[in-house]
């Protein structure tokens, strides 16, 4: 039990750090299962984080901040959909454009509105999503082992953490057990067959883009008003791209996606824990080495352990209606 007590703080940090990845990864899953490659996950989360930080500061309401984050993210998603679905443009170019737009616009608006170098002012605790203590957690915390695990890893997170994990079985159920999900997956595999059956390919793909936007909005709001106390410049720090890597590693399935995001969150938590700690034999290691560790391990995992990953057949291919 002592070994479990020693690793519990790292596991708790891993859960918290994995949430933005999980939201973005599920967003990418919805989008790519419909045949729309979404490189713009990073930009949508960044725009959502700025909207959440700004609205939370101005109103002091975390739920309004979440609504603003979702609205901004869905709007950017619809821009991506308009370019890639309606006008059959290049999906990679559209996603990259959204990333550039969000990176520049958030800094510009942040400086113009708040004058703090592109960041929003510090939020009070009342304007943020606060931790939820589950029943029995305070009593369990007094005991070592699994009691401490329950109090630190299962309990004590904000509502967005629990919604992120709830989205995993919900995504699996909708995609695998409902008519809408089956049609959506069919669009990602063979849109011509779906069109022949009289089902609108564009409508299904727009629905997927909107769902992806909602999930990215949750991820951005989590960064700005739950994990942090406000928006800072480039605060997504490549999480959208890591989420795409996790999606490929999980082979476009929701439960493996959750486990992969937890793994990346664990690596990130370990890297933070090791910063400033001298290693045996090696001694003191520059902090930049630990900061780069999750990204290096991401490449190693994808290069060495991914195996064969086959994306949806129509992924990234604009659909043109048969004449």
Short mmCIF file of N, CA and C in Angstrom, two decimals, residues 4 20 26 110-111 120 182-183 188 216 224 233-234 257 273 281 284 300 309 317:
data_model
loop_
_atom_site.label_atom_id
_atom_site.label_comp_id
_atom_site.label_asym_id
_atom_site.label_seq_id
_atom_site.Cartn_x
_atom_site.Cartn_y
_atom_site.Cartn_z
N UNK A 4 1.49 2.30 -3.48
CA UNK A 4 0.31 2.93 -4.07
C UNK A 4 0.17 4.37 -3.59
N UNK A 20 -7.78 17.57 -21.50
CA UNK A 20 -7.82 18.29 -22.79
C UNK A 20 -7.51 17.37 -23.97
N UNK A 26 -11.47 12.73 -28.82
CA UNK A 26 -12.83 12.32 -29.17
C UNK A 26 -13.40 13.21 -30.28
N UNK A 110 -6.58 39.53 -27.17
CA UNK A 110 -6.20 39.58 -25.75
C UNK A 110 -5.44 40.85 -25.43
N UNK A 111 -4.54 41.26 -26.31
CA UNK A 111 -3.78 42.50 -26.07
C UNK A 111 -4.68 43.71 -26.21
N UNK A 120 -5.57 36.83 -20.71
CA UNK A 120 -6.70 37.41 -19.99
C UNK A 120 -6.32 37.59 -18.53
N UNK A 182 -24.20 4.56 -37.05
CA UNK A 182 -23.90 3.65 -38.15
C UNK A 182 -23.83 4.39 -39.48
N UNK A 183 -24.75 5.34 -39.67
CA UNK A 183 -24.73 6.13 -40.91
C UNK A 183 -23.49 7.01 -40.96
N UNK A 188 -17.98 7.81 -43.53
CA UNK A 188 -16.53 7.84 -43.52
C UNK A 188 -15.90 6.71 -44.31
N UNK A 216 -14.24 20.13 -28.60
CA UNK A 216 -13.08 21.02 -28.52
C UNK A 216 -13.38 22.22 -27.61
N UNK A 224 -8.78 26.83 -19.64
CA UNK A 224 -8.77 28.22 -19.18
C UNK A 224 -9.47 28.45 -17.85
N UNK A 233 -1.12 32.94 -23.59
CA UNK A 233 -0.76 32.78 -25.00
C UNK A 233 -0.30 31.35 -25.29
N UNK A 234 -0.85 30.77 -26.39
CA UNK A 234 -0.48 29.42 -26.85
C UNK A 234 -0.59 28.39 -25.73
N UNK A 257 -8.77 5.22 -27.19
CA UNK A 257 -8.40 6.64 -27.20
C UNK A 257 -8.29 7.17 -25.78
N UNK A 273 6.83 15.84 -12.36
CA UNK A 273 7.30 15.39 -11.04
C UNK A 273 8.82 15.31 -10.99
N UNK A 281 23.08 8.45 -10.96
CA UNK A 281 24.20 8.39 -11.89
C UNK A 281 24.31 9.66 -12.74
N UNK A 284 21.89 16.15 -11.89
CA UNK A 284 20.92 17.19 -12.25
C UNK A 284 20.75 17.26 -13.77
N UNK A 300 8.11 8.15 -30.02
CA UNK A 300 8.60 6.78 -29.84
C UNK A 300 7.45 5.78 -29.86
N UNK A 309 -2.38 0.78 -38.53
CA UNK A 309 -3.56 1.60 -38.25
C UNK A 309 -4.19 2.00 -39.58
N UNK A 317 -11.11 12.73 -48.06
CA UNK A 317 -11.48 12.77 -49.49
C UNK A 317 -12.78 13.56 -49.64
#
